[in-house]
Short mmCIF file of C-alpha atoms in Angstrom, two decimals:
data_model
loop_
_atom_site.label_atom_id
_atom_site.label_comp_id
_atom_site.label_asym_id
_atom_site.label_seq_id
_atom_site.Cartn_x
_atom_site.Cartn_y
_atom_site.Cartn_z
CA MET A 1 -6.64 -3.94 12.96
CA PHE A 2 -9.84 -4.13 15.07
CA ASN A 3 -12.37 -2.80 12.82
CA LYS A 4 -11.30 -5.03 9.97
CA LYS A 5 -11.22 -8.15 12.06
CA LEU A 6 -14.78 -7.06 13.56
CA ASP A 7 -16.09 -6.45 9.92
CA PHE A 8 -14.86 -9.90 8.84
CA LEU A 9 -16.49 -11.65 11.61
CA MET A 10 -19.84 -9.89 11.08
CA ARG A 11 -19.81 -10.62 7.44
CA ILE A 12 -18.87 -14.07 7.82
CA THR A 13 -21.86 -14.64 10.33
CA LYS A 14 -24.14 -12.60 8.21
CA THR A 15 -24.58 -10.18 11.18
CA ASN A 16 -25.85 -6.80 10.53
CA ASN A 17 -25.27 -3.71 12.77
CA SER A 18 -28.75 -3.59 14.19
CA ALA A 19 -28.72 -7.17 15.37
CA LEU A 20 -25.42 -6.93 16.99
CA ALA A 21 -26.23 -3.67 18.69
CA LYS A 22 -29.48 -5.11 19.99
CA ALA A 23 -27.72 -8.18 21.32
CA VAL A 24 -24.87 -6.20 23.28
CA SER A 25 -26.95 -3.21 24.13
CA LEU A 26 -25.26 -0.60 21.90
CA SER A 27 -26.79 1.70 19.20
CA PRO A 28 -26.48 0.62 15.40
CA SER A 29 -24.60 3.80 14.71
CA TYR A 30 -22.02 3.25 17.47
CA VAL A 31 -21.50 -0.46 15.91
CA SER A 32 -21.16 0.95 12.35
CA LYS A 33 -18.35 3.30 13.69
CA LEU A 34 -16.62 0.30 15.36
CA ARG A 35 -16.67 -1.53 12.10
CA SER A 36 -15.56 1.52 9.72
CA GLY A 37 -12.84 2.21 12.22
CA SER A 38 -14.15 5.73 13.13
CA ARG A 39 -14.30 4.50 16.77
CA PRO A 40 -11.20 2.77 18.27
CA LEU A 41 -11.22 -0.41 20.26
CA PRO A 42 -13.74 -0.04 23.10
CA LYS A 43 -12.10 0.29 26.46
CA SER A 44 -14.81 -1.53 28.01
CA GLU A 45 -13.93 -5.31 28.09
CA THR A 46 -17.78 -6.01 28.84
CA TYR A 47 -18.59 -4.72 25.24
CA VAL A 48 -15.97 -6.54 23.38
CA ASN A 49 -16.86 -9.87 25.40
CA ALA A 50 -20.27 -9.55 24.56
CA ILE A 51 -19.50 -9.10 20.95
CA ILE A 52 -17.36 -12.02 20.71
CA ASN A 53 -20.00 -14.21 22.72
CA TYR A 54 -22.73 -13.30 20.38
CA LEU A 55 -20.60 -13.82 17.06
CA SER A 56 -19.12 -16.98 18.25
CA LYS A 57 -22.70 -18.62 18.51
CA ARG A 58 -23.33 -17.78 14.94
CA ILE A 59 -20.40 -19.75 13.63
CA GLU A 60 -22.02 -23.06 12.93
CA THR A 61 -21.49 -24.29 9.45
CA TYR A 62 -18.22 -26.09 7.94
CA GLU A 63 -17.82 -23.15 5.34
CA GLN A 64 -17.67 -20.53 8.06
CA LYS A 65 -15.18 -22.39 10.02
CA SER A 66 -13.12 -23.19 7.04
CA ILE A 67 -12.89 -19.43 6.26
CA ILE A 68 -12.11 -18.24 9.68
CA GLN A 69 -9.52 -20.59 10.16
CA SER A 70 -7.67 -19.68 6.97
CA VAL A 71 -7.71 -16.10 8.14
CA ILE A 72 -6.56 -16.43 11.89
CA LYS A 73 -4.16 -19.07 10.97
CA GLN A 74 -5.24 -21.41 13.86
CA PRO A 75 -7.75 -24.38 14.06
CA LEU A 76 -10.96 -23.54 15.60
CA PRO A 77 -11.80 -25.38 18.92
CA ASP A 78 -15.37 -27.27 19.08
CA ASP A 79 -16.46 -26.00 22.41
CA ILE A 80 -17.95 -22.56 22.62
CA VAL A 81 -16.02 -21.36 25.36
CA SER A 82 -12.56 -21.96 23.86
CA LEU A 83 -13.72 -20.75 20.51
CA THR A 84 -15.00 -17.46 22.20
CA GLU A 85 -11.52 -17.18 24.11
CA LEU A 86 -9.44 -17.66 20.76
CA LEU A 87 -11.72 -15.05 18.81
CA LEU A 88 -11.45 -12.68 21.59
CA LEU A 89 -7.54 -12.91 21.62
CA TRP A 90 -7.46 -12.62 17.85
CA LEU A 91 -9.94 -9.47 17.82
CA THR A 92 -7.94 -7.54 20.42
CA LYS A 93 -4.40 -8.24 20.07
CA ASP A 94 -1.94 -5.96 18.20
CA ASP A 95 -0.50 -7.56 15.13
CA ASP A 96 3.21 -6.60 14.96
CA ASN A 97 3.57 -8.48 11.66
CA SER A 98 1.85 -5.63 9.95
CA TYR A 99 4.50 -3.15 11.18
CA GLN A 100 7.08 -5.40 10.10
CA LEU A 101 5.68 -5.92 6.81
CA VAL A 102 5.44 -2.20 6.06
CA ASN A 103 9.11 -2.19 7.06
CA GLU A 104 9.80 -4.73 4.49
CA PHE A 105 7.86 -2.91 1.78
CA MET A 106 9.72 0.14 2.43
CA ASN A 107 12.99 -1.47 2.20
CA VAL A 108 12.19 -3.18 -1.15
CA PHE A 109 11.09 0.14 -2.31
CA SER A 110 13.88 2.27 -1.27
CA ASN A 111 16.86 0.12 -1.77
CA GLY A 112 16.05 -0.71 -5.50
CA TYR A 113 15.63 -4.51 -4.95
CA HIS A 114 14.53 -4.87 -8.57
CA LYS A 115 18.23 -4.33 -9.70
CA SER A 116 19.25 -7.77 -8.37
CA LEU A 117 16.79 -9.34 -10.70
CA LYS A 118 18.20 -10.28 -14.11
CA PRO A 119 16.18 -11.14 -17.23
CA THR A 120 16.69 -14.76 -18.19
CA ASN A 121 16.34 -16.84 -21.43
CA ASN A 122 16.05 -19.91 -19.71
CA LEU A 123 12.22 -19.68 -18.48
CA ILE A 124 11.40 -23.49 -18.31
CA THR A 125 12.35 -24.93 -15.02
CA THR A 126 9.86 -27.88 -15.21
CA LYS A 127 9.39 -30.23 -18.12
CA ILE A 128 6.01 -29.51 -19.47
CA ASP A 129 3.92 -31.38 -22.08
CA LYS A 130 3.10 -28.34 -24.42
CA ASN A 131 -0.24 -30.14 -25.45
CA SER A 132 -1.37 -30.27 -21.85
CA THR A 133 -4.34 -27.95 -21.26
CA ILE A 134 -5.28 -29.23 -17.60
CA PHE A 135 -3.13 -28.42 -14.63
CA PHE A 136 -3.89 -29.31 -10.82
CA GLY A 137 -3.08 -27.59 -7.61
CA ILE A 138 -0.30 -25.26 -6.57
CA ASP A 139 2.45 -27.14 -8.81
CA GLY A 140 0.27 -27.20 -11.68
CA MET A 141 -0.32 -23.46 -11.33
CA ARG A 142 3.37 -22.90 -11.48
CA GLU A 143 3.67 -25.20 -14.57
CA ALA A 144 0.90 -23.47 -16.32
CA ILE A 145 2.62 -19.95 -15.77
CA ILE A 146 5.66 -21.02 -17.06
CA LEU A 147 3.97 -22.54 -20.23
CA PHE A 148 2.13 -19.20 -20.65
CA PHE A 149 5.33 -17.16 -20.42
CA THR A 150 7.22 -19.45 -22.58
CA HIS A 151 4.55 -18.81 -25.52
CA LEU A 152 4.44 -15.10 -24.64
CA SER A 153 8.33 -14.54 -24.78
CA HIS A 154 8.10 -15.41 -28.48
CA VAL A 155 5.69 -12.89 -29.43
CA ASN A 156 7.67 -9.54 -30.47
CA THR A 157 4.69 -7.66 -30.81
CA PRO A 158 3.91 -5.69 -27.47
CA GLN A 159 0.82 -7.06 -25.76
CA THR A 160 -1.14 -5.93 -22.77
CA ILE A 161 -1.33 -9.04 -20.33
CA TYR A 162 -4.43 -9.07 -17.91
CA LEU A 163 -4.57 -10.68 -14.63
CA TYR A 164 -7.01 -11.06 -11.89
CA SER A 165 -7.01 -13.39 -8.89
CA ASP A 166 -8.89 -13.51 -5.66
CA GLU A 167 -7.72 -16.84 -4.55
CA SER A 168 -4.71 -17.75 -2.25
CA LEU A 169 -1.40 -16.80 -3.90
CA GLU A 170 0.44 -19.49 -2.09
CA TRP A 171 1.68 -20.58 -5.49
CA LEU A 172 3.59 -17.55 -5.82
CA ILE A 173 4.72 -16.04 -2.36
CA ASP A 174 5.12 -19.15 -0.42
CA SER A 175 8.10 -20.21 -2.93
CA ASN A 176 11.10 -17.79 -2.99
CA ASP A 177 12.42 -19.53 -5.94
CA PHE A 178 9.37 -19.39 -8.09
CA LEU A 179 8.65 -15.87 -6.97
CA LEU A 180 12.19 -14.97 -8.52
CA THR A 181 11.41 -17.15 -11.68
CA TRP A 182 7.92 -15.20 -11.89
CA GLN A 183 9.62 -11.92 -11.53
CA ASN A 184 12.24 -12.79 -14.08
CA MET A 185 9.66 -14.01 -16.81
CA PHE A 186 7.93 -10.68 -16.36
CA LEU A 187 11.09 -8.68 -16.67
CA LYS A 188 11.85 -10.47 -19.80
CA VAL A 189 8.56 -9.77 -21.55
CA PHE A 190 8.61 -6.14 -20.28
CA GLU A 191 12.00 -5.76 -22.20
CA ILE A 192 10.08 -7.00 -25.42
CA GLY A 193 7.72 -4.13 -24.77
CA HIS A 194 4.54 -6.14 -22.95
CA ARG A 195 2.77 -4.40 -20.19
CA LEU A 196 0.53 -5.79 -17.35
CA VAL A 197 -2.74 -4.74 -16.15
CA THR A 198 -3.67 -6.33 -12.77
CA ILE A 199 -6.54 -6.19 -10.56
CA HIS A 200 -6.22 -6.96 -6.85
CA SER A 201 -9.15 -8.14 -4.76
CA SER A 202 -10.17 -5.75 -1.78
CA HIS A 203 -11.60 -8.62 0.21
CA ARG A 204 -8.00 -9.35 1.27
CA SER A 205 -6.94 -8.00 4.56
CA SER A 206 -4.55 -5.08 4.59
CA TYR A 207 -1.75 -7.34 5.79
CA GLU A 208 -2.25 -9.89 3.19
CA MET A 209 -2.79 -7.09 0.46
CA LEU A 210 0.57 -5.57 1.61
CA ARG A 211 2.50 -8.96 1.50
CA VAL A 212 1.37 -9.54 -1.93
CA LEU A 213 2.29 -5.91 -2.97
CA THR A 214 5.73 -6.40 -1.67
CA ALA A 215 6.22 -9.68 -3.68
CA TRP A 216 5.03 -7.76 -6.81
CA LEU A 217 6.98 -4.51 -5.89
CA PRO A 218 10.08 -5.29 -8.23
CA LEU A 219 7.61 -5.48 -11.15
CA TYR A 220 5.75 -2.36 -9.94
CA VAL A 221 8.72 0.01 -10.18
CA SER A 222 9.34 -1.10 -13.68
CA GLY A 223 6.83 1.39 -14.89
CA ALA A 224 5.18 -1.40 -16.99
CA VAL A 225 2.48 -2.40 -14.51
CA GLU A 226 -1.04 -0.87 -14.05
CA VAL A 227 -2.62 -1.64 -10.58
CA TYR A 228 -6.15 -1.65 -9.76
CA TYR A 229 -8.75 -3.02 -7.26
CA CYS A 230 -12.34 -3.99 -7.02
CA THR A 231 -14.53 -2.54 -4.41
CA ARG A 232 -17.28 -5.13 -4.72
CA MET A 233 -17.22 -7.87 -2.19
CA ARG A 234 -17.23 -11.68 -3.07
CA ASP A 235 -18.99 -14.37 -0.82
CA ASP A 236 -15.43 -15.86 0.24
CA LEU A 237 -16.80 -19.13 -0.90
CA PHE A 238 -15.63 -19.12 -4.26
CA TYR A 239 -12.40 -17.94 -5.86
CA HIS A 240 -11.28 -17.10 -9.19
CA THR A 241 -8.07 -16.64 -11.21
CA LEU A 242 -7.64 -15.13 -14.75
CA LEU A 243 -4.56 -14.61 -16.68
CA VAL A 244 -4.92 -13.61 -20.49
CA SER A 245 -2.62 -12.58 -23.24
CA PRO A 246 -4.70 -11.48 -26.17
CA GLY A 247 -4.29 -13.74 -29.26
CA ILE A 248 -1.96 -15.83 -27.38
CA ALA A 249 -3.42 -17.93 -24.46
CA ALA A 250 -5.26 -17.77 -20.92
CA ILE A 251 -5.19 -19.45 -17.78
CA THR A 252 -8.43 -19.66 -15.67
CA SER A 253 -9.64 -21.30 -12.58
CA PHE A 254 -12.89 -21.49 -10.42
CA THR A 255 -12.66 -23.22 -7.13
CA SER A 256 -14.58 -23.40 -3.78
CA ILE A 257 -12.91 -22.89 -0.32
CA GLU A 258 -12.66 -26.75 0.18
CA HIS A 259 -10.55 -27.31 -2.94
CA ARG A 260 -8.30 -24.10 -3.18
CA THR A 261 -4.92 -25.88 -2.90
CA ASP A 262 -5.83 -28.83 -5.47
CA ASN A 263 -8.25 -27.26 -7.87
CA VAL A 264 -8.17 -27.48 -11.64
CA ARG A 265 -6.18 -24.85 -13.73
CA ILE A 266 -7.17 -24.74 -17.41
CA TYR A 267 -4.75 -23.47 -20.05
CA ILE A 268 -6.67 -22.14 -23.14
CA SER A 269 -5.16 -21.38 -26.46
CA ASN A 270 -8.37 -21.61 -28.40
CA MET A 271 -8.40 -17.94 -29.83
CA GLN A 272 -12.16 -17.64 -29.70
CA ALA A 273 -12.15 -18.51 -25.89
CA VAL A 274 -9.20 -16.26 -25.24
CA GLN A 275 -11.04 -13.36 -26.89
CA LYS A 276 -14.09 -14.07 -24.79
CA LEU A 277 -11.98 -14.08 -21.46
CA GLU A 278 -10.32 -10.84 -22.62
CA GLU A 279 -13.99 -9.26 -22.93
CA ASP A 280 -14.84 -10.53 -19.47
CA PHE A 281 -11.74 -9.03 -18.05
CA LYS A 282 -12.14 -5.73 -19.72
CA TYR A 283 -15.84 -5.50 -18.48
CA PHE A 284 -14.72 -6.26 -15.03
CA LEU A 285 -11.81 -3.80 -15.21
CA ASN A 286 -14.39 -0.86 -15.83
CA LYS A 287 -15.88 -1.61 -12.29
CA CYS A 288 -12.37 -1.15 -10.68
CA ARG A 289 -10.47 1.75 -9.18
CA ILE A 290 -6.59 2.45 -9.32
CA LEU A 291 -4.78 1.08 -6.39
CA MET A 292 -1.47 2.77 -6.89
CA ASN A 293 1.00 4.25 -9.51
CA THR A 294 4.61 4.86 -9.49
CA TYR A 295 6.21 7.88 -10.91
CA THR A 296 9.65 9.29 -12.15
CA ILE A 297 10.79 12.38 -13.82
CA GLN A 298 9.56 10.83 -17.13
CA ASN A 299 5.72 10.92 -16.08
CA SER A 300 6.21 13.92 -13.74
CA ILE A 301 3.33 15.83 -15.14
CA GLU A 302 0.80 12.97 -14.42
CA TYR A 303 2.52 12.86 -10.85
CA TRP A 304 1.83 16.66 -10.15
CA GLN A 305 -1.88 16.31 -11.41
CA ILE A 306 -2.37 13.25 -8.95
CA ILE A 307 -0.64 15.35 -6.26
CA ALA A 308 -3.03 18.16 -6.85
CA GLN A 309 -5.93 15.95 -6.22
CA PHE A 310 -4.38 14.39 -3.11
CA SER A 311 -3.58 17.67 -1.50
CA SER A 312 -7.23 18.96 -1.96
CA SER A 313 -8.39 16.19 0.56
CA VAL A 314 -8.64 17.95 4.12
CA THR A 315 -8.23 15.37 6.80
CA ASN A 316 -5.78 14.35 9.62
CA SER A 317 -2.32 13.57 8.16
CA ALA A 318 1.08 12.13 9.08
CA SER A 319 4.63 12.77 7.68
CA TYR A 320 7.89 10.87 8.15
CA THR A 321 11.07 12.06 6.55
CA CYS A 322 14.84 11.78 7.07
CA GLY A 323 15.37 15.53 6.73
CA LEU A 324 12.87 18.32 6.47
CA PRO A 325 9.62 17.24 4.98
CA ALA A 326 8.20 18.60 1.62
CA ILE A 327 4.65 19.20 3.15
CA THR A 328 6.30 22.31 5.04
CA ILE A 329 8.27 23.96 2.21
CA PRO A 330 7.01 27.50 2.19
CA LYS A 331 5.93 29.43 -1.10
CA ARG A 332 8.90 31.79 -0.54
CA MET A 333 11.54 28.94 -0.66
CA MET A 334 9.99 27.41 -3.91
CA LEU A 335 9.91 30.74 -5.61
CA SER A 336 13.69 31.17 -4.86
CA PHE A 337 14.36 27.65 -6.17
CA ALA A 338 12.49 28.01 -9.40
CA HIS A 339 14.16 31.32 -10.06
CA ARG A 340 17.62 29.72 -9.73
CA MET A 341 16.69 26.87 -12.16
CA ASN A 342 15.18 29.19 -14.72
CA LYS A 343 12.00 26.79 -14.74
CA PRO A 344 8.52 27.36 -13.74
CA CYS A 345 7.34 25.69 -10.61
CA PRO A 346 4.38 23.30 -10.55
CA GLU A 347 1.39 25.45 -9.40
CA ILE A 348 0.46 22.61 -6.73
CA PHE A 349 4.06 22.94 -5.10
CA LEU A 350 3.33 26.64 -4.69
CA GLN A 351 0.07 25.97 -2.97
CA PHE A 352 1.40 23.52 -0.49
CA ASP A 353 1.86 26.18 2.08
CA LYS A 354 -1.51 27.68 1.59
CA GLY A 355 -3.21 24.15 1.69
CA LEU A 356 -1.34 23.01 4.74
CA ARG A 357 -2.41 25.95 6.79
CA LYS A 358 -6.12 25.66 5.63
CA GLN A 359 -6.02 22.05 6.90
CA LEU A 360 -4.33 22.93 10.18
CA GLU A 361 -7.33 25.18 11.04
CA ASN A 362 -9.42 21.87 11.72
CA TYR A 363 -7.16 18.79 11.26
CA HIS A 364 -4.14 17.37 12.62
CA LEU A 365 -0.52 16.94 11.08
CA TYR A 366 2.00 14.55 12.98
CA ASP A 367 5.16 15.75 11.41
CA HIS A 368 8.23 13.20 12.02
CA PHE A 369 11.57 14.50 10.82
CA THR A 370 15.15 14.90 11.58
CA LEU A 371 17.25 18.05 11.29
CA PRO A 372 20.08 17.52 8.66
CA ASP A 373 23.82 17.98 9.33
CA ILE A 374 24.66 21.76 9.54
CA LYS A 375 27.95 21.21 7.47
CA LYS A 376 26.08 19.51 4.47
CA VAL A 377 23.72 22.44 4.44
CA LYS A 378 26.61 24.99 4.54
CA ASP A 379 28.49 23.12 1.82
CA GLY A 380 25.44 23.21 -0.53
CA LEU A 381 24.97 19.43 -0.69
CA LEU A 382 21.52 19.05 0.90
CA HIS A 383 18.83 18.06 -1.66
CA ILE A 384 15.45 19.72 -1.61
CA PRO A 385 12.69 17.09 -1.54
CA LEU A 386 10.79 16.38 -4.52
CA SER A 387 13.09 18.40 -6.59
CA ASP A 388 13.81 15.30 -8.71
CA MET A 389 10.36 15.50 -10.08
CA ILE A 390 11.30 19.13 -11.64
CA GLU A 391 14.86 18.25 -12.71
CA GLU A 392 16.74 15.27 -13.83
CA THR A 393 18.99 15.38 -10.84
CA ASN A 394 18.17 16.55 -7.28
CA ILE A 395 18.80 20.33 -6.65
CA THR A 396 20.28 21.37 -3.37
CA TYR A 397 19.37 24.25 -0.85
CA THR A 398 20.92 27.40 -0.59
CA ILE A 399 21.60 28.48 2.92
CA GLU A 400 18.89 31.23 2.69
CA GLU A 401 16.32 28.64 1.35
CA PHE A 402 16.93 26.34 4.20
CA ARG A 403 16.55 29.31 6.55
CA PHE A 404 13.11 29.95 4.89
CA HIS A 405 12.16 26.19 5.42
CA ILE A 406 13.15 26.03 9.23
CA LYS A 407 11.37 29.43 10.05
CA ASN A 408 8.19 28.26 8.31
CA ILE A 409 8.36 25.18 10.64
CA ILE A 410 8.84 27.32 13.50
CA ASN A 411 5.82 29.52 12.52
CA LEU A 412 3.65 26.29 12.16
CA ILE A 413 4.38 25.46 15.71
CA LYS A 414 3.80 28.86 17.13
CA TYR A 415 0.23 29.60 15.44
CA TYR A 416 -1.26 26.06 14.81
CA GLU A 417 -1.90 23.81 17.72
CA ASN A 418 -2.98 21.05 15.33
CA TYR A 419 0.60 20.77 14.03
CA HIS A 420 2.54 18.26 15.81
CA PRO A 421 6.15 18.04 15.21
CA ILE A 422 8.49 15.10 16.37
CA ILE A 423 12.35 15.72 15.84
CA SER A 424 14.29 12.42 15.88
CA GLU A 425 17.76 11.95 15.95
CA ASP A 426 17.61 8.26 14.56
CA LEU A 427 15.61 8.31 11.23
CA LYS A 428 18.10 6.41 9.02
CA THR A 429 16.07 5.85 6.05
CA ASN A 430 16.22 6.73 2.52
CA TRP A 431 12.51 7.06 1.98
CA SER A 432 9.79 9.26 3.08
CA MET A 433 6.03 8.78 3.77
CA PHE A 434 2.95 11.14 3.80
CA VAL A 435 -0.45 9.60 4.87
CA LYS A 436 -3.62 11.20 4.82
CA LYS A 437 -6.11 9.20 6.98
CA ASN A 438 -8.83 7.20 4.69
CA THR A 439 -7.49 9.09 1.69
CA GLY A 440 -4.04 7.66 0.65
CA VAL A 441 -0.20 7.72 0.91
CA ILE A 442 2.80 8.82 -0.84
CA ILE A 443 5.94 7.29 -0.57
CA SER A 444 9.30 8.73 -2.14
CA ARG A 445 12.71 7.25 -2.43
CA SER A 446 15.62 9.78 -1.67
CA ILE A 447 18.58 7.98 -3.61
CA GLN A 448 18.94 8.15 -7.35
CA PRO A 449 17.07 7.44 -9.45
CA GLY A 450 14.22 9.26 -7.67
CA LEU A 451 10.95 7.08 -7.46
CA HIS A 452 7.43 8.03 -5.99
CA MET A 453 4.58 5.81 -5.45
CA ILE A 454 1.03 7.02 -4.65
CA GLN A 455 -1.50 4.41 -3.22
CA THR A 456 -5.09 5.00 -2.62
CA LYS A 457 -7.21 4.76 0.45
CA LEU A 458 -7.53 1.04 0.49
CA LEU A 459 -4.09 0.57 2.24
CA SER A 460 -3.96 3.95 4.01
CA PRO A 461 -5.18 2.50 7.51
CA ILE A 462 -2.08 0.05 7.74
CA TYR A 463 0.36 2.96 6.77
CA TRP A 464 -1.30 5.35 9.36
CA GLU A 465 -0.86 2.66 11.95
CA TYR A 466 2.57 2.17 11.17
CA LEU A 467 3.41 5.88 11.54
CA SER A 468 1.72 6.02 14.72
CA VAL A 469 3.71 3.05 16.16
CA ARG A 470 6.93 5.03 14.91
CA ARG A 471 5.82 8.08 16.74
CA LYS A 472 5.33 6.17 20.01
CA LYS A 473 8.85 4.85 19.98
CA GLU A 474 10.23 8.42 20.14
CA PRO A 475 10.55 10.40 23.46
CA ILE A 476 7.73 12.71 24.36
CA GLN A 477 8.62 16.35 23.11
CA SER A 478 6.72 19.71 24.36
CA ARG A 479 6.14 22.25 21.76
CA GLU A 480 8.62 24.55 23.73
CA THR A 481 11.23 22.10 23.56
CA VAL A 482 10.86 21.52 19.97
CA LEU A 483 11.00 25.49 19.32
CA ASN A 484 14.14 25.53 21.33
CA ILE A 485 15.83 22.89 19.37
CA LEU A 486 14.69 24.55 16.03
CA GLU A 487 15.79 28.04 17.05
CA ASN A 488 19.26 26.90 18.43
CA TYR A 489 19.62 24.99 15.13
CA LEU A 490 18.72 28.10 13.17
CA SER A 491 21.44 30.14 14.99
CA MET A 492 24.06 27.88 13.99
CA LEU A 493 23.35 28.57 10.20
#
């Protein structure tokens, strides 16, 4: 995204807002908005060219060039003209890879990919000298990891494992074989009762972060992982990895940008040293925030508490659902549903309708959905969204409840200009997504067993852009057209 790339170049060249603004004849506040993403890519090519011309001249050191090359995945030319052209293209181009990566993430999330992984008793795939304490490079990291899990798998008392790394994860995600081994090793220790607390570095791009999360997703859905991120920026010159199992062992490495692929990994089994590293990690953890959590019916109380906090944020939103979206369920329908189930309905669910109308007074909601098959509705086979977080099994609409829902969408179109419905005939997904801009994202899986994930604002821009691209693929529909479609549909019930 433009703002993330601009921010990266300004940080790497040590350029503040005032200096860039003065150089290209803009106000510092405007540069700040470009950098934060609250202003889009400028339509004036003059501004963009001037920005890149200025920043290119500030790329002077070997360290700067090495870091930029690692991010844009291309060698940097020596002459300033070619360098400026390359960075201009990189800064302004649309990155389809981000869209494809979100697709991949959602497919793994919704299809239960973790079920294809099976715990294995044969952890060691490489011969290792168990007396070794020093390992080198990518292969060395893999050997140290296998040794770590070999020791951990023999510990029957549940442990909390701690992991942080801001270095390149090539050792993990560039080898499908080792990635599968890594996932299997974790599944084995999770079976014993071990848990994992991991901290992701926020200096990674949204694209890189999502790529890492996709590789980790089969472990996240196990419910045995707590995921955090650190908001403090590092200098991008030195990288650190720390993996600790209290009372067992630790792996640590510290390297510069020049040696990040052949750096030293130290395997530590000295208990005093392991304890000190555990203390270091916990101190760091206190400075971090939750990145995401997964929820099922087993932790539904916590889920509804987080939903309440999420819903209290009033900002522009986007929804994507195969079927009718949960966000537009009216209170009347939920009371009917709760009465049928003879169960109290979560208070936040009852507040959805009121909260949505308050939001639509000043902020936009882009609501992308499909109309379910009429026969499925009449036969009582259509599941109510989010009902799996109230009952063990999904509960279906009555025809009257479904009418309530459709009528509520019609009323939103009639009375709120900020409500933008998009009816699609081709949403063939078994997941839904609700994004609040610069706040967070909720994704849900519609197949059994139900699974829901809430991610914080760190990744919301990439999901927001993903749904924007999805909407642009649909034919333009006027409000009158959508109203006619819904009213005709309603008449068939």
